Coordinates of C-alpha atoms and ligand atoms in Angstrom, one line a residue:
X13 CA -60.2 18.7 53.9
X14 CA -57.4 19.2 51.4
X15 CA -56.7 16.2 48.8
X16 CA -53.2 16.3 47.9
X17 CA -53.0 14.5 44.5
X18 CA -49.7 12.7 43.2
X19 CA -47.7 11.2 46.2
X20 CA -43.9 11.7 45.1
X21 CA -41.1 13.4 46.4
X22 CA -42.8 16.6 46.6
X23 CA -46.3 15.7 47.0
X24 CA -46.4 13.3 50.2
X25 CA -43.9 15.7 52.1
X26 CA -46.1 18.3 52.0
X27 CA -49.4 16.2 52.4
X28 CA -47.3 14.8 55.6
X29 CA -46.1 18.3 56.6
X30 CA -49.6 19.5 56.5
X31 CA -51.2 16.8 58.2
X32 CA -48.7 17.2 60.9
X33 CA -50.2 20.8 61.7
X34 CA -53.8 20.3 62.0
X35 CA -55.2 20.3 58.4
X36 CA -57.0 17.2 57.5
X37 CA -55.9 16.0 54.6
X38 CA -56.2 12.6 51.9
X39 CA -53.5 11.9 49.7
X40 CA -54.4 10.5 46.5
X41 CA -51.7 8.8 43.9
X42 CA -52.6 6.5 40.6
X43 CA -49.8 4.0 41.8
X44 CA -51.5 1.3 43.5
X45 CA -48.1 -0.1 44.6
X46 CA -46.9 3.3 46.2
X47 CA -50.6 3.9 47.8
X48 CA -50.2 0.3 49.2
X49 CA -46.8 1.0 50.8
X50 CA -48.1 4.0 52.5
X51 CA -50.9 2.2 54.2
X52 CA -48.6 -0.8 55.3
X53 CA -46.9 1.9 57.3
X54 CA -43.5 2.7 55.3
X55 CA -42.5 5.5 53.4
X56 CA -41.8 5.4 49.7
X57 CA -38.5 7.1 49.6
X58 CA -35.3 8.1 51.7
X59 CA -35.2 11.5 53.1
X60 CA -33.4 12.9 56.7
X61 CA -36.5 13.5 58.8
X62 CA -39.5 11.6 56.5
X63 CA -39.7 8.6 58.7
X64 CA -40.8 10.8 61.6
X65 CA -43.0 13.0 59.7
X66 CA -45.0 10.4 58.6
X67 CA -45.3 9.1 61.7
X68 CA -46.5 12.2 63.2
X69 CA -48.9 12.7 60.0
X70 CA -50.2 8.9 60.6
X71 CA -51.1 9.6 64.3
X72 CA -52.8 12.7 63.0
X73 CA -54.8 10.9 60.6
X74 CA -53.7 11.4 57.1
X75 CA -55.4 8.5 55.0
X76 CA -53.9 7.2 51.2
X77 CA -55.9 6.2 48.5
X78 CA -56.3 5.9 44.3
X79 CA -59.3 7.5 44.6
X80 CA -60.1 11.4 44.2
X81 CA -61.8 13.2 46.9
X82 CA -65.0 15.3 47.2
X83 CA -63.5 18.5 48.9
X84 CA -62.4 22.0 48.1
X85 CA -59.3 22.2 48.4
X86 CA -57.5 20.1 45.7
X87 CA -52.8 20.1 45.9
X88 CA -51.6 18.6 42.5
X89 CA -48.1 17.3 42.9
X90 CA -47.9 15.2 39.5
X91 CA -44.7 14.7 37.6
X92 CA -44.0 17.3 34.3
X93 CA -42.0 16.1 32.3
X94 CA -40.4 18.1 29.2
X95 CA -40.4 16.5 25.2
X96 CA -37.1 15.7 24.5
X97 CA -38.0 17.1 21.0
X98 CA -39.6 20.3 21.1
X99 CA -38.3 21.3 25.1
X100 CA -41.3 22.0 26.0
X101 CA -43.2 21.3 29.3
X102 CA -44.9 18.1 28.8
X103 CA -48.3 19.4 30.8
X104 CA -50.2 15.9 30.7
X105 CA -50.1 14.4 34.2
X106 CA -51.3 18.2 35.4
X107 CA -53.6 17.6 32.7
X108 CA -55.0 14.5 33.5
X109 CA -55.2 15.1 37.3
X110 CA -57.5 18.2 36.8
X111 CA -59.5 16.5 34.7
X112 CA -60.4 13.7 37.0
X113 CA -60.5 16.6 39.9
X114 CA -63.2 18.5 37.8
X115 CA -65.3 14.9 38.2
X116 CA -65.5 15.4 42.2
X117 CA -64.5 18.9 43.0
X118 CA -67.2 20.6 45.5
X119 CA -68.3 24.2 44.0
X120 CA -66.1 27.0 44.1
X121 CA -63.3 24.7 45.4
X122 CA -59.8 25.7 45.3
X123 CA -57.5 24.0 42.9
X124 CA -53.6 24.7 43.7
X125 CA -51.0 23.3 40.9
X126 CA -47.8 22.8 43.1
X127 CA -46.2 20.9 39.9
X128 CA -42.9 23.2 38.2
X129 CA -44.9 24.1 34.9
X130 CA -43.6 27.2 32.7
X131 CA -45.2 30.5 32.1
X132 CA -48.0 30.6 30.5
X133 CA -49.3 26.7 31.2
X134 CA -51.5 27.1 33.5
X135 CA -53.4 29.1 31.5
X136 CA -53.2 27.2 28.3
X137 CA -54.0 23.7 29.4
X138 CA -55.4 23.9 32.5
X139 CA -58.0 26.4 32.4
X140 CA -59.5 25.3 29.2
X141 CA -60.0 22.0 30.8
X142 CA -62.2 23.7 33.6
X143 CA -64.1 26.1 31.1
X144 CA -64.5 22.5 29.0
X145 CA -66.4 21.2 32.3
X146 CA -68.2 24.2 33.1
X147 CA -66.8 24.5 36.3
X148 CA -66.0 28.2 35.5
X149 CA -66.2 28.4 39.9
X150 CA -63.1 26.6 40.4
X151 CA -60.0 28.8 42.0
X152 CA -57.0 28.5 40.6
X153 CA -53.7 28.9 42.3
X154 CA -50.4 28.0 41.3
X155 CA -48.1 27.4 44.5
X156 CA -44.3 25.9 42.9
X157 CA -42.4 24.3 45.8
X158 CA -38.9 25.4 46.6
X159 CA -37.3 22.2 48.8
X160 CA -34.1 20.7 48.0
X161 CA -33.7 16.8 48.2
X162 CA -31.8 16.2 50.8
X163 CA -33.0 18.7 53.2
X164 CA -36.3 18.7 52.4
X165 CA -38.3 18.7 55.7
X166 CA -35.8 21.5 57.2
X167 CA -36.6 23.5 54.1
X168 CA -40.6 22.8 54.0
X169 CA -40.5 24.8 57.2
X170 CA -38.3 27.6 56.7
X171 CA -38.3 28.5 53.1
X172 CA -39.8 31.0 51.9
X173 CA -42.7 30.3 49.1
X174 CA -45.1 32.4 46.1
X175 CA -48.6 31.9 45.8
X176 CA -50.3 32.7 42.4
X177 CA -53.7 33.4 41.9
X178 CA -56.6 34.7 39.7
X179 CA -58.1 36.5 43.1
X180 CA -55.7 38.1 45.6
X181 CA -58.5 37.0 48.2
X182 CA -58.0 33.4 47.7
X183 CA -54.4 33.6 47.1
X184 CA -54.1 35.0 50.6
X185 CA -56.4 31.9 51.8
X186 CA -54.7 29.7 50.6
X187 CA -51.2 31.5 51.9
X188 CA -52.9 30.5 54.9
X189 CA -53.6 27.2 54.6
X190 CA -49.3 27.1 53.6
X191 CA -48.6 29.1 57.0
X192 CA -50.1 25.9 58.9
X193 CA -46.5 25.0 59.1
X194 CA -44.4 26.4 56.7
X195 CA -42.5 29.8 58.9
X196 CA -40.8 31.4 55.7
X197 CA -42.7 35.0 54.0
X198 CA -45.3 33.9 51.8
X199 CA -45.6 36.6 48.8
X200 CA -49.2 36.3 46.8
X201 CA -48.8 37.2 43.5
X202 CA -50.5 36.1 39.8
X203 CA -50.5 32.7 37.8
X204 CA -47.8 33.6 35.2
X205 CA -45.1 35.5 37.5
X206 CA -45.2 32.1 40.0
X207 CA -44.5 30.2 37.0
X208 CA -41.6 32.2 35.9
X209 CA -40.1 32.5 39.2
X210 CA -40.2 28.6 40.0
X211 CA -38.7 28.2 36.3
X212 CA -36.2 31.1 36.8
X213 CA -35.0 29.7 40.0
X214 CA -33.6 26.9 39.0
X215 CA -32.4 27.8 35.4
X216 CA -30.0 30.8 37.5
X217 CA -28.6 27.3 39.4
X218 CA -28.4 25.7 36.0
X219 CA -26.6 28.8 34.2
X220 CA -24.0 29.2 37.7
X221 CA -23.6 25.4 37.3
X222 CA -22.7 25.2 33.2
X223 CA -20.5 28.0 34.4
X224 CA -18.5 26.1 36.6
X225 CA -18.1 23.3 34.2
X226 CA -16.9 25.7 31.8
X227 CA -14.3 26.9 34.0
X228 CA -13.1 23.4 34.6
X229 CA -12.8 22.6 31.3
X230 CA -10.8 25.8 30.0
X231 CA -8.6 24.9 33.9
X232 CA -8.4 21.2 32.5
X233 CA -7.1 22.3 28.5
X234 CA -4.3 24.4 30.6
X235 CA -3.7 22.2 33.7
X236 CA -5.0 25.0 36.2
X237 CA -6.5 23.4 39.4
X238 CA -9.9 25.3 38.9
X239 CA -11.1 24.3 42.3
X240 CA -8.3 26.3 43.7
X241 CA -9.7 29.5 41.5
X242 CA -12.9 29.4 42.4
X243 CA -12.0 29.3 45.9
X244 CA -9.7 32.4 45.6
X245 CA -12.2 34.2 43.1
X246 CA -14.8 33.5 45.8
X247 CA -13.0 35.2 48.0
X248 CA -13.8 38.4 46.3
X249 CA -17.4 39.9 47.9
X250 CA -19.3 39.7 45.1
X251 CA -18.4 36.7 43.4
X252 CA -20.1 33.3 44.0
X253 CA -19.2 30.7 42.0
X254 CA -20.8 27.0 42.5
X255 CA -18.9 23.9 41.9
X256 CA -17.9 22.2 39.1
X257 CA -19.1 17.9 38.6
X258 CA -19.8 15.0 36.5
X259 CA -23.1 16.6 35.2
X260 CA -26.3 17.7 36.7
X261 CA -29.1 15.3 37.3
X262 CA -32.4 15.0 39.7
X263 CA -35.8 16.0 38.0
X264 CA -35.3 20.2 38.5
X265 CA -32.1 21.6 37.6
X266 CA -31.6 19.8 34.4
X267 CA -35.2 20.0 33.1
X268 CA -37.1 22.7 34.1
X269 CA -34.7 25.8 32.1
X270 CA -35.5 23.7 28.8
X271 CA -39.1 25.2 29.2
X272 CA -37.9 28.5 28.1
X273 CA -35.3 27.4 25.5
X274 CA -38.9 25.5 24.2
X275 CA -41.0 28.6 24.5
X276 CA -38.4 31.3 23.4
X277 CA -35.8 29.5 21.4
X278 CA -34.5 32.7 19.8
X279 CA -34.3 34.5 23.1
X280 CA -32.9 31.8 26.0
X281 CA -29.5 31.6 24.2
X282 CA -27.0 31.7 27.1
X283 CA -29.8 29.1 29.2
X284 CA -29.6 26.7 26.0
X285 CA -25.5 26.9 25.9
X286 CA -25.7 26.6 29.9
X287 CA -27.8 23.3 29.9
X288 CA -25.6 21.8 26.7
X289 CA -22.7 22.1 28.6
X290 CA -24.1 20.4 31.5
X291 CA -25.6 17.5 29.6
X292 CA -21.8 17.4 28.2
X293 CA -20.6 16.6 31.2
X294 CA -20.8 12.9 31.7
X295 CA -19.1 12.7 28.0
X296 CA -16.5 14.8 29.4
X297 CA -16.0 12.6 32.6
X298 CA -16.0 9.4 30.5
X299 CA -13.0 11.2 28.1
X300 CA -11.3 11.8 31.2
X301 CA -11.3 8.0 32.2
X302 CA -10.0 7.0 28.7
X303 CA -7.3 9.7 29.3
X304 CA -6.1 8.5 32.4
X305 CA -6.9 4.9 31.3
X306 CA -4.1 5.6 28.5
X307 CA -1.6 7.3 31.1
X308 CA -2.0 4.3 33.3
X309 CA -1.3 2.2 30.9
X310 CA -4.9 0.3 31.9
X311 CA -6.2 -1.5 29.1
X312 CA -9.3 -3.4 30.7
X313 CA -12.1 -1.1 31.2
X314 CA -14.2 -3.4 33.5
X315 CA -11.7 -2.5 36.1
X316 CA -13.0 1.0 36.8
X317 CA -15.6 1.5 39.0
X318 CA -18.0 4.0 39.1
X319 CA -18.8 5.1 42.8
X320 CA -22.4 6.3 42.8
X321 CA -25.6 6.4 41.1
X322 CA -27.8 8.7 42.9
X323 CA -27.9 12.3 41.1
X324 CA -26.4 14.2 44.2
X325 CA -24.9 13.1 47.5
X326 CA -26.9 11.4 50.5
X327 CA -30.5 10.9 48.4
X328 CA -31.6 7.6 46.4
X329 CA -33.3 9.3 43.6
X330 CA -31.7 8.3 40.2
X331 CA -33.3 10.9 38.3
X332 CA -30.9 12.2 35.4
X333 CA -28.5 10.9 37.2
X334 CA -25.0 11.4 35.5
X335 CA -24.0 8.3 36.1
X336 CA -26.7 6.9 33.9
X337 CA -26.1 9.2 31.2
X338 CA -22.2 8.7 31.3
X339 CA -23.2 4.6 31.2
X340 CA -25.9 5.3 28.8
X341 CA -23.2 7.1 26.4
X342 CA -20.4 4.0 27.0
X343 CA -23.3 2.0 25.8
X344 CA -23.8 4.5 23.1
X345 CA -20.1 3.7 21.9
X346 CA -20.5 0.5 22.1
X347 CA -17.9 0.1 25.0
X348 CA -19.3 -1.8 28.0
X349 CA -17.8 -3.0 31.1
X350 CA -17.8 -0.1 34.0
X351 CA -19.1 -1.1 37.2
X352 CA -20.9 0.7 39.6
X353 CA -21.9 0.8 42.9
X354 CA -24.3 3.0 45.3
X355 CA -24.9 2.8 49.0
X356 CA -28.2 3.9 48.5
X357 CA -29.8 2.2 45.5
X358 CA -30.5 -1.6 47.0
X359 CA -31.9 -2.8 43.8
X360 CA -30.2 -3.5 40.4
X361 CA -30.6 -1.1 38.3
X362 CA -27.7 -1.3 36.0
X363 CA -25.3 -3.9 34.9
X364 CA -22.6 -4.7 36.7
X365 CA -23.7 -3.3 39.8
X366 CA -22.5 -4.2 43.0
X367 CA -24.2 -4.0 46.7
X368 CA -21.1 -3.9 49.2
X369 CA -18.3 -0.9 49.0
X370 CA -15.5 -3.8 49.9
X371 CA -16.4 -6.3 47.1
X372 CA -16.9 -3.0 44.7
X373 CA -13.4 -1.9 45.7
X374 CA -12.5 -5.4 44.8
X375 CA -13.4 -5.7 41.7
X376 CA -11.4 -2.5 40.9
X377 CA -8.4 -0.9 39.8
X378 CA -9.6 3.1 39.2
X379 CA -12.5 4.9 41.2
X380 CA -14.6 7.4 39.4
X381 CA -16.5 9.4 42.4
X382 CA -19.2 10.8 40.6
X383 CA -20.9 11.1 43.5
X384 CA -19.8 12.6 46.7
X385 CA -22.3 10.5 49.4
X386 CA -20.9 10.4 53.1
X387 CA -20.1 7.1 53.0
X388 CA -16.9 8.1 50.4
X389 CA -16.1 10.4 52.4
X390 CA -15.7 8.8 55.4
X391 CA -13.9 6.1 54.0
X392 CA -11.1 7.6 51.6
X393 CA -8.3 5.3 53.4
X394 CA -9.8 2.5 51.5
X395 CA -9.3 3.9 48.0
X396 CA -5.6 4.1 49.0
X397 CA -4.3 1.9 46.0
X398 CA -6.3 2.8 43.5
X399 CA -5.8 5.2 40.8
X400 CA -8.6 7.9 41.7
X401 CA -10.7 10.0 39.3
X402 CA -12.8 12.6 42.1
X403 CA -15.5 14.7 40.6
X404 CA -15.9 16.5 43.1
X405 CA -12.8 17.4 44.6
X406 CA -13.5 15.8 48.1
X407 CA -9.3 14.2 48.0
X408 CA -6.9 16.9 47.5
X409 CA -3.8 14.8 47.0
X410 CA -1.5 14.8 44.7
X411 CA -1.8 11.6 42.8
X412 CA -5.5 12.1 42.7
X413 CA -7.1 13.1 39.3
X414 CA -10.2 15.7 38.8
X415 CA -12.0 16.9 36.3
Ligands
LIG20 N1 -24.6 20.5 41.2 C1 -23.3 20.8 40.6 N2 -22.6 21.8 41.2 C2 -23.1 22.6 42.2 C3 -24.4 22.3 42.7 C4 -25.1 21.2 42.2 O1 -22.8 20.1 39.7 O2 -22.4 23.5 42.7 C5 -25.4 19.4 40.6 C6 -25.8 18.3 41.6 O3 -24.7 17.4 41.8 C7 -27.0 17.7 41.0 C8 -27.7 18.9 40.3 O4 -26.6 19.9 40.2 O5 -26.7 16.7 40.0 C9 -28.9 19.5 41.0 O6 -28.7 19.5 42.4 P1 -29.0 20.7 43.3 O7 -28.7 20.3 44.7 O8 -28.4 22.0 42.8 O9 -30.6 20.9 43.2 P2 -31.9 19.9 43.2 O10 -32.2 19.6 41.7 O11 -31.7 18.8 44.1 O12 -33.0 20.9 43.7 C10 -33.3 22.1 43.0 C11 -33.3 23.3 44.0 N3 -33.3 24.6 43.3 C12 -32.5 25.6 43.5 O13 -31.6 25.6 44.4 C13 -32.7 26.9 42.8 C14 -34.5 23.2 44.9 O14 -34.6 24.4 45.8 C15 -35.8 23.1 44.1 O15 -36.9 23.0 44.9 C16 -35.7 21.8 43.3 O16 -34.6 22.0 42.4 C17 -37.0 21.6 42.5 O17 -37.8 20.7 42.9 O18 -37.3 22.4 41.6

């Protein structure tokens, strides 16, 4: 039986993905509240493809609890946060769950960290707390997940994933136990290089992302449409450039490369520049509302609207989102006012927030998209007398503004 521990957006797909293909499996979360939700029969967040997954999971017997399971097989999917001080990974919730896993664990079980943690972690927090126990037997494995929010079930299937471990034997076992459902290549290889990969992964998207907010702001100081640039520069066959927005948000892109400006501050130069620019962004976008704000001749700021809070289109996780930073700043200034409005965030999370797109619109004279959901998309007519301000470039006309 595996007990998957820590029930959030990467833990519970993959306890349901798992259940789905024959493995017997427990989840186990602290949150009494999210445990509870489970068991009434709902899932805890919105994702194409969940609801029927944990449907198929339920039929098949998956169970939820507080409580941590006898077994050996252990999954921890706990958050890991980074100090806002010293960049570091913040390694306590991997911590804490081995620690209670050391309590129950059966001998020589396998313990598999799924959480993002940077290179060297493993070995300095967790394996002195299983030495501290004595439980010297324990296997450890680190297995980083690679699914993007918003496509996550497609991509628990079909990407490809690393397995690191002390022993090449149970690194292939539990490879294995992975290849239940999961149809990508599965390459076993040691502790440290998983770390780095999983860490190295996303600070490349960080670095391509700061790059294209670079090259919107030197476009924006010159009045070059840099959405038109990168589209001709990507012509070329080896050039790739991503897109330029309002900032980057979620709980991956803009966290996890701060791991290795915390471990090697003198040598992650161009990934600390890269992740300043993107936390610059949301400053940038706000500038760019008091610019247009002037040209308009708009003196009242509570008639702008921002249109979304999520941190990326189509998902309802607020995580870093740059919305909340850009609002966090205003308030910074002392300057409030903007409202805001998401299709996908039903509860009030901010002030000024509104629940319907029509009384939103409303309340409104300029639209800040900072957030390119569907529902914008499909309903552009509607923003036809409003001044716009598009972060991501989803109206090319020619009264529209970017950033
Ligand atoms: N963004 C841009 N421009 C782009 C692409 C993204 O500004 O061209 C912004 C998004 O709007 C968002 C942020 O970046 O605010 C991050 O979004 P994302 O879609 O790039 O990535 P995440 O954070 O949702 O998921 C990433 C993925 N990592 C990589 O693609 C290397 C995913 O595969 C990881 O599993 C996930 O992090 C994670 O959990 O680590």
């Amino acid at each position: 039986m595996v007990n998957v521990i820590g029930l959030g957006y990467i833990g519970l797909p993959t306890a349901l993905m798992m259940a789905s293909h024959g493995v017997e499996v427990v989840g186990t979360d602290c949150n009494k509240e999210l445990v509870a939700t489970l068991n009434a029969g709902q899932t805890t967040f919105r994702e194409d493809g969940l609801d029927e997954l944990f449907q198929g999971a339920v039929k098949a017997g998956i169970k939820f609890t507080t409580e941590y399971q006898m077994t050996d097989t252990y999954i921890i999917s706990v958050p890991t946060p980074y100090d806002k001080f010293s960049k570091k990974v913040d390694a306590c919730y991997v911590v804490g769950a081995v620690q209670d896993v050391m309590k129950v664990a059966s001998q020589r079980a396998t313990l598999v960290i799924e959480s993002t943690v940077s290179p060297g972690t493993i070995e300095k927090f967790v394996r002195p707390v299983i030495t501290g126990a004595n439980r010297t037997d324990i296997q450890l494995v680190h297995a980083p997940e690679r699914i993007i929010p918003g496509n996550m079930v497609y991509e628990l299937l079909h990407n490809n994933r690393t397995i690191g471990a002390d022993d090449k034997v149970i690194g292939k076992a539990v490879a294995k136990l992975y290849a239940s459902f999961c149809q990508g290549e599965i390459v076993v290889t040691d502790v440290k290089t998983a770390e780095m990969t999983k860490v190295v992964e996303n600070t490349f998207r960080a670095v391509n992302i700061a790059f294209a907010n670079e090259l919107a702001k030197i476009c924006r100081h010159d009045n070059m449409d840099v959405y038109e640039i990168i589209k001709i520069c990507n012509m070329h066959p080896r050039v790739n450039i991503l897109q330029p927005g309002p900032g980057v948000g979620g709980h991956c892109i803009s966290v996890d490369p701060w791991f290795l400006v915390g471990d090697y501050p003198s040598l992650a130069r161009v990934i600390d520049e890269s992740m300043k620019t993107n936390d610059g962004m949301p400053d940038f976008v706000l500038n760019r509302i008091y610019e247009i704000m002037k040209e308009k001749s708009m003196k009242n700021i509570s008639r702008v609207g921002l249109y979304g809070l999520a941190y990326k289109e189509n998902v309802d996780d607020m995580r870093e989102s740059p919305t909340l930073q850009l609002l966090e700043s205003q308030e910074r200034h002392l300057a409030t006012g903007l409202k805001v409005y998401d299709p996908f965030i039903k509860k009030d999370v901010v002030k000024n927030q509104y629940h319907s797109l029509e009384k939103f619109l409303d309340a409104v004279d300029m639209v800040v998209i900072m957030v390119g959901h569907n529902e914008i998309k499909e309903n552009v007519e509607k923003l036809k007398d409003k001044v716009i301000l598009d972060c991501h470039n989803i109206i090319r006309k020619p009264n529209v503004y970017h950033i």
